[in-house]
Amino acid sequence: MMKTFAELLQRVASGPRFRVCIAAAEDPAILAAARMAQAHGFIHPVLVGNDGRLRELCAEVGLGRYSVLPCEAPEECAAVAVRAVRSGDADVLMKGTINTSTYLRAILNKEYGLRSGALLSALAVYEVREYHKLIFCSDSGMNTAPGLEQKAGILHNALQAMQRLGFARPKVAALTANEMVDPKVPATVDAEALARMAAAGETLPCILEGPIAFDVAFDRAAAEHKHIASEISGDVDLILAPNIETGNALGKSWLTLNKARWAGVILGTTHPVVLGSRSDSAEVKVNSIALACLLARAAG
Ligand code: COD
């Protein structure tokens, strides 16, 4: 099982090249990431944005073979990139220097977007030095306040992606602030419902516990101290966040205070979609591209 992004990169480098279409690619870190992914052998970059500026920046960062789809405004870049993927001119979509909502709205566009009919959700993967394996987390980037049905969709998307990456039975924490089911705290009610669904075999294979607080989920000593019997404590693979703020703040705290690395993708689309952050370094952006390409390959 992959425990680091280095292993993920090794795995994706042994496969075919994907044409990765980058919406508004005029950014040195994005183009440097494209150069690195190209050197690893798993992408051909298709750059969407201002032609002259792109060629200038590509020369600066040393990016060679690439294609350009010229356009200007961020909304137009998002639309052109999404259409290119939808029409088969590219295989994978990637966010460049545009706002996340603009990017997601183009993906959701009813006429030319990448909707599959399923719920779309964001999956983030973190490599935190202090933890012994990759931590998957959803949804910290797209669905803002999911209800139970949406949470079941978010769980399904994440488990399907993890299955494609080789996880047979991931350990899942339906995160809350404590372990008590309280009708006044809807997240605890949803977490219990999800745990029941998983135990009844109504989800893809996993061991899901919830409601469960972060300390019990990640620290076996905390679980023992609180006399909580847990099969997942200290060994969680996937965090199911109760809302976007929880997952987002948790991830950003690892990135900021723990110098963690991460990768982000959108799931439930017709084609693989990369969702990084504009502030990511080139090295971090490569992880997101690699994850999307690996999922694309596994989906066939
Ligand atoms: N899956 C499938 N269809 C969806 C989804 C989804 N997750 N979300 C919306 N839709 C469909 C709706 O059914 C509707 O048909 C259409 O899309 C528009 O839906 P609205 O009006 O609810 O959505 P929008 O366009 O106002 O906003 C959708 C966004 C995804 C852009 C919005 O929810 C958003 O901005 N999310 C948070 C993004 C963000 O800031 N992330 C932080 C990253 S650092």
Short mmCIF file of C-alpha atoms and ligand atoms in Angstrom, two decimals, residues 100-101 104-105 108 110 115 118-121 140-144 244 248 252, ligand 1:
data_model
loop_
_atom_site.label_atom_id
_atom_site.label_comp_id
_atom_site.label_asym_id
_atom_site.label_seq_id
_atom_site.Cartn_x
_atom_site.Cartn_y
_atom_site.Cartn_z
CA THR A 100 -11.99 27.46 -6.95
CA SER A 101 -15.66 28.43 -7.32
CA LEU A 104 -16.12 24.25 -10.04
CA ARG A 105 -18.94 26.19 -11.75
CA LEU A 108 -20.83 21.79 -13.09
CA LYS A 110 -25.09 21.83 -17.55
CA ARG A 115 -21.17 16.03 -14.59
CA ALA A 118 -23.30 11.44 -9.40
CA LEU A 119 -22.56 13.85 -6.56
CA LEU A 120 -19.27 15.64 -7.15
CA SER A 121 -16.95 15.85 -4.14
CA SER A 140 -13.00 19.82 2.48
CA GLY A 141 -13.27 21.63 -0.84
CA MET A 142 -16.62 21.42 -2.60
CA ASN A 143 -19.81 20.48 -0.72
CA THR A 144 -20.19 23.15 1.93
CA ILE A 244 -16.29 21.98 4.57
CA ASN A 248 -10.52 22.50 5.21
CA LYS A 252 -4.63 23.68 6.17
N1 COD B 1 -22.42 17.58 -7.21
C1 COD B 1 -23.25 17.56 -8.25
N2 COD B 1 -23.96 18.63 -8.64
C2 COD B 1 -23.83 19.76 -7.93
C3 COD B 1 -22.97 19.86 -6.81
C4 COD B 1 -22.25 18.69 -6.46
N3 COD B 1 -21.40 18.66 -5.44
N4 COD B 1 -23.03 21.13 -6.31
C5 COD B 1 -23.91 21.80 -7.09
N5 COD B 1 -24.37 20.98 -8.04
C6 COD B 1 -25.34 21.33 -9.11
C7 COD B 1 -26.69 21.71 -8.55
O1 COD B 1 -27.51 20.58 -8.49
C8 COD B 1 -27.18 22.70 -9.56
O2 COD B 1 -27.74 22.05 -10.67
C9 COD B 1 -25.91 23.40 -10.05
O3 COD B 1 -24.85 22.50 -9.76
C10 COD B 1 -25.65 24.73 -9.35
O4 COD B 1 -25.80 24.48 -7.96
P1 COD B 1 -25.74 25.61 -6.85
O5 COD B 1 -26.52 26.79 -7.30
O6 COD B 1 -26.05 24.99 -5.53
O7 COD B 1 -24.22 25.88 -6.81
P2 COD B 1 -23.33 27.14 -7.09
O8 COD B 1 -23.03 27.25 -8.56
O9 COD B 1 -23.84 28.36 -6.39
O10 COD B 1 -22.01 26.67 -6.30
C11 COD B 1 -21.44 25.39 -6.45
C12 COD B 1 -20.01 25.49 -5.91
C13 COD B 1 -19.39 24.12 -5.95
C14 COD B 1 -19.22 26.43 -6.80
C15 COD B 1 -20.09 26.04 -4.43
O11 COD B 1 -20.75 25.13 -3.65
C16 COD B 1 -18.75 26.38 -3.85
O12 COD B 1 -18.24 27.47 -4.08
N6 COD B 1 -18.20 25.45 -3.01
C17 COD B 1 -17.04 25.72 -2.20
C18 COD B 1 -15.79 25.94 -3.03
C19 COD B 1 -14.65 26.47 -2.19
O13 COD B 1 -14.57 27.64 -1.93
N7 COD B 1 -13.80 25.56 -1.75
C20 COD B 1 -12.70 25.87 -0.93
C21 COD B 1 -11.43 25.41 -1.57
S1 COD B 1 -9.98 26.04 -0.84
#
